[in-house]
Structure formats: C-alpha cells, structure tokens
mmCIF file of C-alpha atoms and ligand atoms in Angstrom:
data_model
loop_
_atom_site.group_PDB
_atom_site.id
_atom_site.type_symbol
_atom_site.label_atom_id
_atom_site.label_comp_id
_atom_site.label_asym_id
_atom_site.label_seq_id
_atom_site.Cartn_x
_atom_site.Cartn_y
_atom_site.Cartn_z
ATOM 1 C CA UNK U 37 0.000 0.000 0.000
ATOM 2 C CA UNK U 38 1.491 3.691 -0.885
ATOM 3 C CA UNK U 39 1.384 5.751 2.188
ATOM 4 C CA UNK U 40 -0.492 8.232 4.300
ATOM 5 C CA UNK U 41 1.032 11.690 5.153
ATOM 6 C CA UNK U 42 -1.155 13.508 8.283
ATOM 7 C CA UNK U 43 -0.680 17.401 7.793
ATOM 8 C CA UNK U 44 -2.253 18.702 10.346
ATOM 9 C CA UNK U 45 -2.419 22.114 10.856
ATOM 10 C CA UNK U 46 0.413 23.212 12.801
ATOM 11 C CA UNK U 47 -0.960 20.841 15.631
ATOM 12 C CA UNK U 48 1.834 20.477 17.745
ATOM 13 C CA UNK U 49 2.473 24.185 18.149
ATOM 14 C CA UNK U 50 -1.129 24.939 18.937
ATOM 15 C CA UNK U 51 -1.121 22.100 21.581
ATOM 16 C CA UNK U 52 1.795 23.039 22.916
ATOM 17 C CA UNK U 53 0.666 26.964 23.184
ATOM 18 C CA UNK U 54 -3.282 25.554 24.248
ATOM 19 C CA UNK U 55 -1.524 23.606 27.177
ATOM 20 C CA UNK U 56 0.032 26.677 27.927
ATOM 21 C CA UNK U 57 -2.871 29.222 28.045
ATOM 22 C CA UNK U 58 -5.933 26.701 28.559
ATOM 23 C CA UNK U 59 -7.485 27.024 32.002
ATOM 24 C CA UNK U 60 -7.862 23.680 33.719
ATOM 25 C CA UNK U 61 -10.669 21.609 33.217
ATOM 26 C CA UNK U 62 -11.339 22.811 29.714
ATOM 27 C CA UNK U 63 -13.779 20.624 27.571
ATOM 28 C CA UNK U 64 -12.434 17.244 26.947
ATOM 29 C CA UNK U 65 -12.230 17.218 24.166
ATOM 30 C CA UNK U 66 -23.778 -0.276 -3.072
ATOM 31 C CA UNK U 67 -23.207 -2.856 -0.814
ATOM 32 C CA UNK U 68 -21.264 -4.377 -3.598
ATOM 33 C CA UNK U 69 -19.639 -7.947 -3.994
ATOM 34 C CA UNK U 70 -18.824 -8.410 -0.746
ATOM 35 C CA UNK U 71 -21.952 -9.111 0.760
ATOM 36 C CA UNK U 72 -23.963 -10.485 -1.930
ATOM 37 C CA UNK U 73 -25.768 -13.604 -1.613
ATOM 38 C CA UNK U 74 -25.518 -13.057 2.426
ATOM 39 C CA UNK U 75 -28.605 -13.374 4.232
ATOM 40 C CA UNK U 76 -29.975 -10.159 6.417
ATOM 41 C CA UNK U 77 -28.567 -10.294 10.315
ATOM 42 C CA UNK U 78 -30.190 -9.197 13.318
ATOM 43 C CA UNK U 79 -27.801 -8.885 15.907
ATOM 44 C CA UNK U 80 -28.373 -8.390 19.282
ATOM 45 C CA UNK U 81 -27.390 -5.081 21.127
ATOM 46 C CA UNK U 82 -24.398 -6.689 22.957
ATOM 47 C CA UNK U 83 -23.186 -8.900 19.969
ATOM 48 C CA UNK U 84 -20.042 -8.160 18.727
ATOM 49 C CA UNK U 85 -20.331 -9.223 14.919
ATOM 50 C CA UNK U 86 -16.528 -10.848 13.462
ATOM 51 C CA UNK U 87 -14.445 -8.634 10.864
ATOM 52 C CA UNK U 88 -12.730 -10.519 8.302
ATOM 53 C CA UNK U 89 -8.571 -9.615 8.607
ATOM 54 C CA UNK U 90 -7.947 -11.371 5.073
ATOM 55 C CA UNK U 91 -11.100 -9.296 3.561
ATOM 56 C CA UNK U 92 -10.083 -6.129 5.586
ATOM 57 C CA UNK U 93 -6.395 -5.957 4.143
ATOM 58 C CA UNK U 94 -7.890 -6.402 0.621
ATOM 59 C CA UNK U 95 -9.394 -3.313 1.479
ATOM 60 C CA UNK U 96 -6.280 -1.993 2.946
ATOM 61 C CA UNK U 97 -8.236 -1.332 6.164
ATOM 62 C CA UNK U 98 -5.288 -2.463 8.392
ATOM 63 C CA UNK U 99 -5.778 -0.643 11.823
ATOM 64 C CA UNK U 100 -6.764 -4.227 13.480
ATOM 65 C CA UNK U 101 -3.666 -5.814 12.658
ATOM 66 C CA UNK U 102 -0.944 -5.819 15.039
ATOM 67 C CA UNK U 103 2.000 -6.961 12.781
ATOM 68 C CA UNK U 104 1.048 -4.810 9.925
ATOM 69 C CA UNK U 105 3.487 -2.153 9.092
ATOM 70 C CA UNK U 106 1.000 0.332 7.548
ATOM 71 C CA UNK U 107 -1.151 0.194 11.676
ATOM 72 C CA UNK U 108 1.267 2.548 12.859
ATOM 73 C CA UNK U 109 1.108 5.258 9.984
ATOM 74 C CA UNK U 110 -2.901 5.183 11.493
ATOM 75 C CA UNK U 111 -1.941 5.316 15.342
ATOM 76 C CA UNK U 112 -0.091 8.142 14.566
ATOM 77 C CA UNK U 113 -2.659 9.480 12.483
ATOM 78 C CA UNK U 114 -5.214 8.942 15.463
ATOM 79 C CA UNK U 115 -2.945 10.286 18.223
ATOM 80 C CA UNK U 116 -2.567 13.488 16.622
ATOM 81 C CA UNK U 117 -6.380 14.192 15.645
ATOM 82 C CA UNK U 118 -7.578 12.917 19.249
ATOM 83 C CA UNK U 119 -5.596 15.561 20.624
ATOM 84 C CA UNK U 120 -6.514 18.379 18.141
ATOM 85 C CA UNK U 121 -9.969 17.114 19.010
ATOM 86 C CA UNK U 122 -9.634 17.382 22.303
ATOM 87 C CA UNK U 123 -8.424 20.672 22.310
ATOM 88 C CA UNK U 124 -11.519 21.988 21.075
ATOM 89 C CA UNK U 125 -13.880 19.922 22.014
ATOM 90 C CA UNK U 126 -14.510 17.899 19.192
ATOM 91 C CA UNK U 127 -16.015 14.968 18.502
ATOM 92 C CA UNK U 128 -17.849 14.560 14.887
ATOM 93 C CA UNK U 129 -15.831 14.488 12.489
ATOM 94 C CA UNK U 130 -16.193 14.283 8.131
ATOM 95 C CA UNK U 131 -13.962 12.573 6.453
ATOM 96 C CA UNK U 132 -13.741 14.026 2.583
ATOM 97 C CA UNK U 133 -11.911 14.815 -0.318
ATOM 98 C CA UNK U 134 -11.588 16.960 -2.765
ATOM 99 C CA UNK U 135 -12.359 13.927 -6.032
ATOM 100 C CA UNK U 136 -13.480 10.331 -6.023
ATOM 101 C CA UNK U 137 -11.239 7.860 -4.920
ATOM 102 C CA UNK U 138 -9.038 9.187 -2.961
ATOM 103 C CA UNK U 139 -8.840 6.851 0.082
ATOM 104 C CA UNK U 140 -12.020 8.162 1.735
ATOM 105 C CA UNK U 141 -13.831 5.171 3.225
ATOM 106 C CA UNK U 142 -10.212 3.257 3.641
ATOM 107 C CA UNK U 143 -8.745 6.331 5.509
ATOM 108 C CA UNK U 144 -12.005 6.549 7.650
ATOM 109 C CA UNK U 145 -12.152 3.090 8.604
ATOM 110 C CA UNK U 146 -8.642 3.006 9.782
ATOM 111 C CA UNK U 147 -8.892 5.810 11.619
ATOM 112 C CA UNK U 148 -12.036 4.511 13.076
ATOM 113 C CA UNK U 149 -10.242 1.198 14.225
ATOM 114 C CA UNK U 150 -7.613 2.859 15.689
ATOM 115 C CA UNK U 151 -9.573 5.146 17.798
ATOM 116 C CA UNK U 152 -11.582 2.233 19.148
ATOM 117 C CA UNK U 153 -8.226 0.862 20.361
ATOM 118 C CA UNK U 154 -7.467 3.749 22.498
ATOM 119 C CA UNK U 155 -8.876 2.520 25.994
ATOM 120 C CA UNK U 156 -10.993 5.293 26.772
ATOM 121 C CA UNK U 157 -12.437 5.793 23.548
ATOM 122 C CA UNK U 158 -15.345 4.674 21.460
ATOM 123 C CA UNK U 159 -15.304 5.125 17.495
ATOM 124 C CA UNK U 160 -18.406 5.376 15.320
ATOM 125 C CA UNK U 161 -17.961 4.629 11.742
ATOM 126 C CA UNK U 162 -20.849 6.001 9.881
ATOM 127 C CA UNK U 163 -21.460 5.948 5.985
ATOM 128 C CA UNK U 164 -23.106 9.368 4.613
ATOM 129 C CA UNK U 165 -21.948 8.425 1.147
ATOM 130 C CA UNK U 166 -25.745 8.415 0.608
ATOM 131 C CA UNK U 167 -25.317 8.078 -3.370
ATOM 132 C CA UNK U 168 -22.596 5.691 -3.283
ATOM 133 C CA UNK U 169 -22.327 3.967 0.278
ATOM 134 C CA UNK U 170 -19.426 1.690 0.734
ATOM 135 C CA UNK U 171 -18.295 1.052 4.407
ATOM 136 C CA UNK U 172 -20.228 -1.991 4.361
ATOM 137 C CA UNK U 173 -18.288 -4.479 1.204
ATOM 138 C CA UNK U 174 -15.368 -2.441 3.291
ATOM 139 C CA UNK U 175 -15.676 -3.744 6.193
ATOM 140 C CA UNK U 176 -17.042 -7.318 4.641
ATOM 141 C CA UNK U 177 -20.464 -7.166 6.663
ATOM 142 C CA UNK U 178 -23.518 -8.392 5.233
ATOM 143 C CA UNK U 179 -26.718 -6.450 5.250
ATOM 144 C CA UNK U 180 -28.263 -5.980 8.260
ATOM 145 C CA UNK U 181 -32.030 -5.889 8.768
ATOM 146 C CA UNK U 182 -31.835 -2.143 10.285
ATOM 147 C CA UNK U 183 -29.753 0.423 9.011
ATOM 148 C CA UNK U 184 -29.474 4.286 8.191
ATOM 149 C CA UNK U 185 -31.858 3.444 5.237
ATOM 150 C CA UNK U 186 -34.522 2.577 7.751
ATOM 151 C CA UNK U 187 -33.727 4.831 10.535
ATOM 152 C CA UNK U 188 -33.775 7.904 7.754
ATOM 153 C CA UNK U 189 -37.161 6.182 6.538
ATOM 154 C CA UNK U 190 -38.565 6.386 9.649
ATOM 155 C CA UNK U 191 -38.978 2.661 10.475
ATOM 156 C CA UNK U 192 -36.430 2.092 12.643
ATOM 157 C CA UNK U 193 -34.585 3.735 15.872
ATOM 158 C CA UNK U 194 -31.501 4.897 15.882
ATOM 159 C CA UNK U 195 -29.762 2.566 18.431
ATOM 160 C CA UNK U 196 -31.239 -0.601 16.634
ATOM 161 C CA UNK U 197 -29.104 0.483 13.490
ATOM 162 C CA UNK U 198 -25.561 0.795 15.593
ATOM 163 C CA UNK U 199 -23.512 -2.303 15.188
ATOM 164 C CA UNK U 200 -20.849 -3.448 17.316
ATOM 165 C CA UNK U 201 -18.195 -4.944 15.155
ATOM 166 C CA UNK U 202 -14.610 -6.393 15.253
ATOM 167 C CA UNK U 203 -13.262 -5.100 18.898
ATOM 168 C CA UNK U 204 -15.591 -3.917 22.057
ATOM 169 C CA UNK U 205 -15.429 0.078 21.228
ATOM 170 C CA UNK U 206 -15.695 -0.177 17.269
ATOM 171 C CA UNK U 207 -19.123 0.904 15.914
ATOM 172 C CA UNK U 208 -20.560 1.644 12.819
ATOM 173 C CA UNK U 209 -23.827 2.519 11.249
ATOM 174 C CA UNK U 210 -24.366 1.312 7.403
ATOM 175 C CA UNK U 211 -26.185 2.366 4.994
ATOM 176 C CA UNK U 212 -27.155 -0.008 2.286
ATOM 177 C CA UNK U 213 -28.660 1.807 -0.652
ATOM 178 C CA UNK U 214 -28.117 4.491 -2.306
ATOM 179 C CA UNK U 215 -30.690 7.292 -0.800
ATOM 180 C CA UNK U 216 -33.054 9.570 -3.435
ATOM 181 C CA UNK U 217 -32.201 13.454 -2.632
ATOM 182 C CA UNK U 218 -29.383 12.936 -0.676
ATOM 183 C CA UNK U 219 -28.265 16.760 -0.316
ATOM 184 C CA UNK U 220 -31.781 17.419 1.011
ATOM 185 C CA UNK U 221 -31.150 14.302 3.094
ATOM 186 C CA UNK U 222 -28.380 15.541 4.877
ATOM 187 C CA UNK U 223 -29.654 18.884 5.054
ATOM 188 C CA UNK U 224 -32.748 18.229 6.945
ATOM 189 C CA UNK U 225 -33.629 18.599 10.309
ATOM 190 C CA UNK U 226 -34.056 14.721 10.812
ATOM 191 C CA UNK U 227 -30.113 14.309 9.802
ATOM 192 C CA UNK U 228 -29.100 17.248 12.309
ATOM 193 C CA UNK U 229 -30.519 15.118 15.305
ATOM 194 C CA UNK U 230 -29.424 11.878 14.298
ATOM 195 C CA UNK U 231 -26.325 14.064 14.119
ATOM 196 C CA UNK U 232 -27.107 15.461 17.306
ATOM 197 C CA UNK U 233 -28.266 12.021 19.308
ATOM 198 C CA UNK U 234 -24.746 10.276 17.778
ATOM 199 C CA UNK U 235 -22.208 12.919 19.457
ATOM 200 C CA UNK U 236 -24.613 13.720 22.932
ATOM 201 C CA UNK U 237 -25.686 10.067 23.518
ATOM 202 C CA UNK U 238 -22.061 9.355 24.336
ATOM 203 C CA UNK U 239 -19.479 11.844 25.588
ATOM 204 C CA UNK U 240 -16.692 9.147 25.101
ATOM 205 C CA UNK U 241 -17.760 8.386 21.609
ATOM 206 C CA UNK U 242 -15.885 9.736 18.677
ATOM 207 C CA UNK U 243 -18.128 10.028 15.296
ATOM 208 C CA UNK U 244 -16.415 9.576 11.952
ATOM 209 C CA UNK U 245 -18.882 10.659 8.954
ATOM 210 C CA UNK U 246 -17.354 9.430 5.676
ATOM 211 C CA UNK U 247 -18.718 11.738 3.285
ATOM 212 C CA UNK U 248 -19.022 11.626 -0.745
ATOM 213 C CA UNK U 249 -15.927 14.182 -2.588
ATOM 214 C CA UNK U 250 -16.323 18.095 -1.843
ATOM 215 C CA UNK U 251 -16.152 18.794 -5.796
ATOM 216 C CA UNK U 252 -18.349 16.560 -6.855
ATOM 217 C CA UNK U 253 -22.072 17.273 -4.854
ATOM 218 C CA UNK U 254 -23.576 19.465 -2.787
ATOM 219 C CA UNK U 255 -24.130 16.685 0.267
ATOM 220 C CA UNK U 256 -20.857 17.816 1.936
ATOM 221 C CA UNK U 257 -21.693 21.167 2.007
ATOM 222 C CA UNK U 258 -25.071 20.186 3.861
ATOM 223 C CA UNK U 259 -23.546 17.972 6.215
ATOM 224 C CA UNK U 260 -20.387 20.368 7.127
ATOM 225 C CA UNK U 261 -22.512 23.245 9.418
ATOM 226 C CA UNK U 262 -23.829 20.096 11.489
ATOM 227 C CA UNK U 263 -20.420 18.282 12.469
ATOM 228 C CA UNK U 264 -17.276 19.734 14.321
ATOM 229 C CA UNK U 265 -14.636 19.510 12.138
ATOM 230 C CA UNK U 266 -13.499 17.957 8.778
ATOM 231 C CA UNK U 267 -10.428 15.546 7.710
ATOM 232 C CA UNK U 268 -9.424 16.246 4.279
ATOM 233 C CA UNK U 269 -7.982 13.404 2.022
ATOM 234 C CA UNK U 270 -6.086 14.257 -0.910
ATOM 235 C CA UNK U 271 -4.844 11.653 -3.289
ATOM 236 C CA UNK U 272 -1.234 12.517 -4.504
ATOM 237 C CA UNK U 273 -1.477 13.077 -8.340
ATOM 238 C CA UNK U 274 -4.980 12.341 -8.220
ATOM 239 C CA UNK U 275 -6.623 16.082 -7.787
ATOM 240 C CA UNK U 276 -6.224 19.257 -10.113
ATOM 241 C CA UNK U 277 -5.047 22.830 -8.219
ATOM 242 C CA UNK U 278 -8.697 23.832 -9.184
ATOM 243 C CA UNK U 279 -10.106 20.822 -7.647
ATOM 244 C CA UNK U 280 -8.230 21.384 -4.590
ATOM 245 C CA UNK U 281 -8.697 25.370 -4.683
ATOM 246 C CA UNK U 282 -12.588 24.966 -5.634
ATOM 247 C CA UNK U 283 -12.913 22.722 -1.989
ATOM 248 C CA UNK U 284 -10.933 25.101 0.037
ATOM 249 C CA UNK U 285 -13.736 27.536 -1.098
ATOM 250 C CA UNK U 286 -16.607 24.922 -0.559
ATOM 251 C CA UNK U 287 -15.324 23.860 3.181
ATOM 252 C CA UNK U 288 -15.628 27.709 4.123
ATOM 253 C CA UNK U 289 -15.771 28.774 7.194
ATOM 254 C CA UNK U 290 -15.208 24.441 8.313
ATOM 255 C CA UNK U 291 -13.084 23.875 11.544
ATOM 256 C CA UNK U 292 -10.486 22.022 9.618
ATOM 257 C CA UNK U 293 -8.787 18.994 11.610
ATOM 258 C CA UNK U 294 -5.936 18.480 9.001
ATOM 259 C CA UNK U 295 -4.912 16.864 5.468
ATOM 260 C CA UNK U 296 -4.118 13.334 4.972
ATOM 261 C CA UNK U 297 -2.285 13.203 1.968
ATOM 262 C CA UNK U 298 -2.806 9.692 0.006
ATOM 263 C CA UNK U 299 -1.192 7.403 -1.658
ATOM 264 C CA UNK U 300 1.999 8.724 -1.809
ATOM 265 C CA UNK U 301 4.881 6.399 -3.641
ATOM 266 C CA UNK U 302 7.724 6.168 -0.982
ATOM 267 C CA UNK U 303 8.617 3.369 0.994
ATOM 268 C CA UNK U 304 8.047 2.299 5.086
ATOM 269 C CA UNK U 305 11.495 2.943 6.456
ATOM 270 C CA UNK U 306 13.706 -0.107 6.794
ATOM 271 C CA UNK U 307 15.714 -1.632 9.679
ATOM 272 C CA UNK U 308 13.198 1.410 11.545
ATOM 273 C CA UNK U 309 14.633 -0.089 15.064
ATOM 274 C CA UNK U 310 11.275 1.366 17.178
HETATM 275 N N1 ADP Y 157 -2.771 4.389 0.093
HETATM 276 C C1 ADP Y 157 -3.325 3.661 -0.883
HETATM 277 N N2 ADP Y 157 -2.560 2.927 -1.725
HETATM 278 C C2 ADP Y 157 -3.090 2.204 -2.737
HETATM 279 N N3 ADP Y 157 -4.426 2.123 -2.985
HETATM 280 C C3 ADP Y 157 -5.261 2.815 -2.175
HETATM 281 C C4 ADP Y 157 -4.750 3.621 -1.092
HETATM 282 N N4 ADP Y 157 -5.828 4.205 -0.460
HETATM 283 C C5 ADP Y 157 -6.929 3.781 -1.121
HETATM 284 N N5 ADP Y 157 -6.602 2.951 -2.135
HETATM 285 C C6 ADP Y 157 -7.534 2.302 -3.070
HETATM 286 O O1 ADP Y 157 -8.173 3.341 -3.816
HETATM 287 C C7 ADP Y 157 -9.539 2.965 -4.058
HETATM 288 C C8 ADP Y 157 -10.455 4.060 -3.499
HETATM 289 O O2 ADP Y 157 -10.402 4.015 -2.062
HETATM 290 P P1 ADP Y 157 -11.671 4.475 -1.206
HETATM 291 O O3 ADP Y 157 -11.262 4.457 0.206
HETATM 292 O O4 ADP Y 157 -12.890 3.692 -1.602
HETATM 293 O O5 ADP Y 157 -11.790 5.966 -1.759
HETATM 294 P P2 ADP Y 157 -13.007 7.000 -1.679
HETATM 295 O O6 ADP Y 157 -13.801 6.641 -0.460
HETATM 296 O O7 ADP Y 157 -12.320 8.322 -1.584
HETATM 297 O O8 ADP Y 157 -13.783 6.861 -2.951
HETATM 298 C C9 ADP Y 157 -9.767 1.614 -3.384
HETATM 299 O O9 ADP Y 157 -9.583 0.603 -4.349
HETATM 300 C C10 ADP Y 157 -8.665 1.589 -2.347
HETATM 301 O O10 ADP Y 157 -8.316 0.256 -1.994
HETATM 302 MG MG1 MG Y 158 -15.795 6.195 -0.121
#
C-alpha cells in the first residue's frame, strides 16, 4: 500500500501553546460484492459481529492488525487528531476529499479502528456516502435488517441500526442503498438530530462521517454546518489545483482537523529499530 502523510495544521504548536494558556478543566475534548448472496442479520445489542482480517487488508483497512506495518502510519494518524480534538472539544468528524477515490472510506475506517483501540475511547464509523455507500463491502459485513436506510425512513430507531463490530469500542452505522435526494437528506432537520443524538448520547464516543468528494455534490456542504470539524484526504497526483482550490472555497468557514495526503509512492522505512 502507498502511504499516508497527516498534515495537520500546525498541531503540535497549537497544543503546545493551548496547554500553555488553557485554564484547567477545559472541555475534553452499493453494498457491492462483498456481501452479496448473504442473508440479512439481526444482531443483538451486545453482539459483537466478526471482521474478516484477510477481507479487511484487501481493502487496505489495516488498523486491526498488530504486525502490519501500515497500523502505525494510522496510530499516529489517530494520536494526533484525538488531541486536536480534544483541544476543542470535538467529537464529529467528516472525512472528505476533494475527487473520487481518494482513500475516503479506507482512511475513515482506519482511523475509526484505531480510535476504538485507544482505551478510553469509542469510534463510530458512519457511511453518509448516501449516493454511493461503501463502508459496508469495506468492512465485509452483510446487510443488516436495520440500518441508516430505515432509521432515515422512519422505520427504525436509531440505536437498533448501531452495530458493534470487530473489537468492544468499534461501531458503525451502514447504509445499504443508495438514498433519493441525498443533499436534502443531509440537510434536513431529521439528519441534524441523528447528528445530534450520535455525538450527545455518548461523551466518550468519537463520530467519523465518511462523506461523498467536496467537488463533486452538494451533500458535503449540507452535512459540514452540522459536524465539528473535517479531515481532508487528498490523493497525490490524483486532484487538479482547481479541484483542490474549488474545496478550500466549498469547506468555508469548516473547523479544519488536518490533510491526509494519500497514496503517496515512498517506501516504510527499513531496519526502523522502534
Ligand atoms: N494508500 C493507498 N494505496 C493504494 N491504494 C489505495 C490507497 N488508499 C486507497 N486505495 C484504493 O483506492 C480505491 C479508493 O479508495 P476508497 O477508500 O474507496 O476511496 P473514496 O472513499 O475516496 O472513494 C480503493 O480501491 C482503495 O483500496
Ligand atoms: Mg468512499
């Protein structure tokens, strides 16, 4: 896998000055192939349904793995935006880019995983790609007989459509097909208390949104006023200065956590003794 570069905004000076000045006590922080011909599951509220590690690393989602060389690249990752988060007081964040394919959903997920590692943290993994939802044939789970499609329909609650998946604090909430109107989805009031309901329920809980590209829709822009702050993924090579410009101009006003930069062709160190 080419690697992951975490920009983040001059974080270390601004923690470094926050710890400095902050008084104490300051706010803690298409279903595709994968799941086709699987049956619908029900699990129960405590069930903890299994992650595939062979299907996962297909996906490059490798933030599980132990041994893997790439899980570190995502700790570090995690460890920088936790504390950025914290900072503020942050805890939804959108994960987007500025064109397709860019390492969205695989960024997202990793960063998910790795969050639910940290002992006093819960990660939520939810899929807002509403025309073009993936985190499911990512993660390998089969459809599930409640998820955002139902919950956004009105048929179902909210906490019957959170799964519990892979490890104890790893959560996600899938969406299975593509949803009609999806800008005026995410712009409505129903989608600003789900919003709401995901980030109060839980004060420990950190909510990752992965979101369709800035350029390409309008659904981003809907969704950014209702979440804390946003993650940007850029593919290297992959987006155009005007591409990159046009989502500066589109994220506005966003609190913006930092830049992942993608795919980027240059080795893991070798004989890296730590
Ligand atoms: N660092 C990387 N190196 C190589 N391939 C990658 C990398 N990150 C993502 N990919 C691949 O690029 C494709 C798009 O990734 P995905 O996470 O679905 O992007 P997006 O959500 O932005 O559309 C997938 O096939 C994924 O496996
Ligand atoms: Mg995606």
């Amino acid at each position: 896998m080419e690697r992951i570069k975490f920009a983040i905004d001059r974080a270390r000076q601004q923690a470094a000055a926050s710890a400095a000045n902050a008084p104490s006590g300051a706010a803690p922080a298409s279903l595709a192939s994968a799941a086709a011909g699987r049956h619908e599951s029900t699990p129960t509220s405590d069930e903890i349904l299994p992650l595939d590690r062979a299907h996962l690393e297909r996906y490059r989602i490798v933030a599980l793995d132990q041994d893997n060389p790439y899980r570190r690249e995502f700790d570090l990752l995690r460890t920088q935006v936790l504390q950025k988060m914290q900072e503020n007081g942050w805890r939804t964040i959108a994960v987007t880019s500025p064109s397709v394919q860019s390492g969205k959903t695989m960024i997202a997920a990793n960063l998910a995983l790795s969050i639910a590692h940290h002992p006093s943290r819960t990660a939520l993994l939810v899929d807002f790609d509403l025309r073009r939802p993936c985190v499911a044939a990512s993660l390998g789970l089969p459809p599930q007989r409640v998820s955002l499609n139902e919950v956004l329909a009105g048929t179902a609650r909210l906490s019957d459509a959170i799964l519990r998946v892979g490890i104890p604090r790893f959560q996600t909430l899938l969406t299975h097909r593509k949803i009609a109107g999806a800008a005026e989805m995410l712009a409505s009031d129903k989608v600003s208390s789900i919003i709401a309901s995901l980030r109060d329920d839980h004060p420990d809980r950190i909510v990752i949104f992965d979101l369709p590209p800035v350029a390409a829709v309008d659904d981003v822009i809907a969704v950014l006023p209702k979440v804390d702050c946003v993650l940007l993924v850029v593919a290297s090579g992959a987006s155009s200065r005007r591409e990159i410009e046009e989502s500066q101009r589109h994220l506005g006003r966003a609190n913006i956590l930092g830049t992942v930069i993608n795919k980027v062709s240059d080795k893991l160190p070798q004989n890296d003794y730590y």
